[in-house]
Amino acid sequence: LGNYLTDDQGRTLYYFDKDTKGKSACEGTCLANWPAYNASGKSAPTGVSSADLGTITRTDGSKQSTYKGYPLYYFIQDKAHGDTKGQNVSNVWFVIDPAKFAGTTTPDTTPASQAKTYHVDIKEYSFGTGPLTVEAGSTIIFTNFDDMKHNAVAVDGSFATPLLAKGDTYTIKLDKPGTYDYFCEPHKAFMTGQIIVK
């Protein structure tokens, strides 16, 4: 995952893609699974500008730390420093790379309403016929219907699914326009596909 924010104990911090600057959309059951992080006046870590750190007051009056205005959270299933089990959960929870974080996974030029969900059915040693054209920010779900395990690996390294057994699925999200050629590692001689992001 490269560099990402943690607390002073090394526990991973996340942001919620449904939040807006200065406001948390995570309440109730959501907050039970994604506890709010409060730095309690701790100084900024090396490599992070203190100007990017802030605090909001939640609806219950409690404080929550922010990065570039966006609230920070833990994930309940992360038990030790270095755990990142919350990464890409439901395509809305992500670790924060301080050098790249802009506050949203969807480009500002692409309205969220344009993003859709597409399916790539892996059948009979094929990713389907012809390239798949999608909108930037769309979700692509790979599902394997073959008895043999398959995966999908982008030639440029932008995504890679694990080996999927029959019935397994894996979800990716492509935000940047471009052409993504990909292949199945065990069968790369003949199993290839292409996704065009507009």
XYZ file of C-alpha atoms in Angstrom:
198
model
C 0.000 0.000 0.000
C 3.030 2.291 0.120
C 3.046 5.038 2.773
C -0.071 5.537 4.871
C -1.106 7.341 8.044
C -1.126 5.582 11.426
C -1.553 6.741 14.996
C 1.423 6.975 17.382
C 1.028 3.259 18.171
C 1.271 2.261 14.501
C -2.440 1.492 14.097
C -3.745 2.230 10.600
C -5.992 5.245 10.046
C -8.651 5.371 7.327
C -10.926 7.846 5.624
C -14.529 7.311 4.522
C -15.304 8.202 0.911
C -18.824 9.338 1.845
C -17.547 12.008 4.226
C -17.211 15.634 3.220
C -14.698 18.156 4.489
C -15.351 18.934 8.131
C -18.248 16.487 8.466
C -18.543 12.772 9.266
C -21.218 10.628 7.607
C -20.366 7.637 9.833
C -22.850 7.184 12.687
C -24.387 4.373 14.719
C -23.328 0.887 13.573
C -20.847 2.447 11.168
C -19.074 4.207 14.032
C -19.017 0.984 16.076
C -17.060 -0.716 13.283
C -15.013 2.376 12.394
C -14.199 4.173 15.675
C -13.348 7.853 15.368
C -9.690 8.761 15.899
C -8.810 11.689 18.141
C -5.160 12.730 18.340
C -5.771 14.653 21.599
C -3.258 17.360 20.796
C -0.422 15.081 19.698
C 2.116 16.692 17.365
C 2.219 15.940 13.636
C 4.410 12.962 12.646
C 7.493 13.381 10.481
C 6.609 14.032 6.858
C 3.118 15.336 7.626
C 2.344 19.042 7.751
C 0.653 20.155 10.967
C -1.418 22.509 8.793
C -3.134 19.443 7.270
C -4.247 18.142 10.673
C -7.386 19.406 12.353
C -10.307 18.515 14.601
C -14.068 18.440 14.174
C -16.818 18.145 16.752
C -19.128 15.201 16.085
C -22.911 15.352 16.565
C -22.532 13.745 20.016
C -20.062 16.446 21.071
C -16.962 14.248 20.899
C -13.832 15.321 19.027
C -12.432 13.642 15.916
C -9.124 14.326 14.190
C -9.027 15.153 10.486
C -6.473 15.112 7.689
C -6.909 17.847 5.063
C -10.373 18.343 6.552
C -11.487 14.698 6.295
C -12.288 12.693 9.472
C -9.953 9.832 10.472
C -11.042 6.401 11.692
C -9.754 3.083 12.976
C -11.122 -0.269 11.754
C -12.439 -2.608 14.456
C -10.879 -5.694 12.813
C -7.349 -4.243 12.849
C -5.839 -5.764 15.998
C -2.137 -4.914 15.701
C 0.091 -2.212 14.234
C 0.521 -2.804 10.530
C -2.933 -4.392 10.058
C -4.769 -2.912 7.056
C -7.910 -5.071 6.936
C -10.029 -1.972 6.347
C -8.431 -1.082 3.017
C -11.032 -0.883 0.223
C -13.868 -2.281 2.370
C -17.085 -1.815 0.376
C -15.076 0.415 -1.977
C -15.494 3.366 0.406
C -12.836 2.911 3.127
C -9.180 3.611 2.346
C -5.785 4.171 3.936
C -4.321 7.630 3.428
C -1.082 8.251 1.550
C -0.169 11.760 2.773
C 1.635 12.595 -0.470
C -1.294 11.675 -2.707
C -4.433 12.214 -0.645
C -6.859 14.700 -2.134
C -9.924 13.740 -0.100
C -11.822 11.625 -2.621
C -11.244 8.567 -4.790
C -13.467 9.976 -7.533
C -11.870 12.693 -9.709
C -13.436 16.119 -9.260
C -14.185 16.248 -13.000
C -16.366 13.131 -12.838
C -19.732 13.460 -11.089
C -20.322 10.523 -8.760
C -23.628 9.867 -10.522
C -21.699 8.804 -13.632
C -19.800 6.049 -11.827
C -21.394 2.614 -12.284
C -20.785 -1.033 -11.455
C -19.668 -3.490 -14.148
C -19.173 -7.246 -14.083
C -16.454 -9.277 -15.764
C -17.529 -12.931 -15.839
C -14.566 -15.280 -16.202
C -15.905 -18.266 -18.151
C -14.333 -20.936 -20.334
C -10.855 -19.439 -19.958
C -12.019 -16.017 -21.183
C -12.731 -12.530 -19.794
C -15.508 -12.099 -22.343
C -15.498 -10.679 -25.842
C -14.040 -7.293 -26.678
C -12.918 -4.482 -24.371
C -15.059 -3.250 -21.481
C -15.683 0.502 -21.553
C -16.491 2.157 -18.198
C -16.738 5.614 -16.651
C -13.969 6.903 -14.372
C -14.677 5.993 -10.764
C -16.674 2.905 -11.725
C -16.500 -0.392 -9.873
C -15.554 -3.569 -11.755
C -16.374 -6.940 -10.208
C -14.507 -10.024 -11.457
C -16.267 -13.365 -10.898
C -14.760 -16.750 -11.776
C -17.187 -19.364 -13.117
C -14.511 -21.895 -14.174
C -13.341 -24.877 -12.123
C -9.762 -23.672 -12.710
C -8.423 -20.734 -10.677
C -7.913 -17.450 -12.546
C -6.830 -13.927 -11.751
C -6.649 -10.581 -13.541
C -3.398 -8.609 -13.538
C -2.964 -5.234 -15.244
C 0.031 -4.987 -17.570
C 0.906 -1.583 -16.074
C 0.556 -2.870 -12.497
C -2.436 -0.664 -11.676
C -4.470 -3.607 -10.339
C -4.108 -7.310 -9.598
C -6.735 -9.670 -8.248
C -5.778 -12.733 -6.208
C -6.280 -16.170 -7.758
C -10.027 -16.698 -7.706
C -11.531 -20.139 -7.180
C -14.870 -21.023 -8.742
C -17.532 -18.660 -7.407
C -15.035 -16.173 -5.963
C -15.332 -12.462 -6.728
C -12.957 -9.509 -6.461
C -13.736 -5.834 -6.849
C -11.546 -3.053 -8.227
C -12.171 0.639 -8.842
C -10.547 2.582 -11.672
C -10.474 6.351 -11.303
C -8.051 7.465 -13.998
C -9.069 7.536 -17.683
C -6.985 5.330 -19.932
C -6.677 1.867 -21.438
C -5.899 -0.993 -19.062
C -4.710 -4.229 -20.654
C -4.708 -7.211 -18.322
C -4.133 -10.974 -18.297
C -4.556 -14.136 -16.226
C -1.127 -15.091 -14.847
C -1.550 -18.892 -15.076
C -2.934 -18.618 -18.626
C -1.377 -15.382 -19.913
C -0.571 -16.910 -23.300
C -4.248 -16.753 -24.294
C -6.306 -15.188 -21.453
C -6.230 -11.412 -21.903
C -8.666 -8.551 -21.522
C -8.932 -4.795 -21.777
C -10.766 -2.112 -19.803
C -11.168 1.374 -21.288
C -11.867 4.093 -18.725
C -13.478 7.230 -20.166
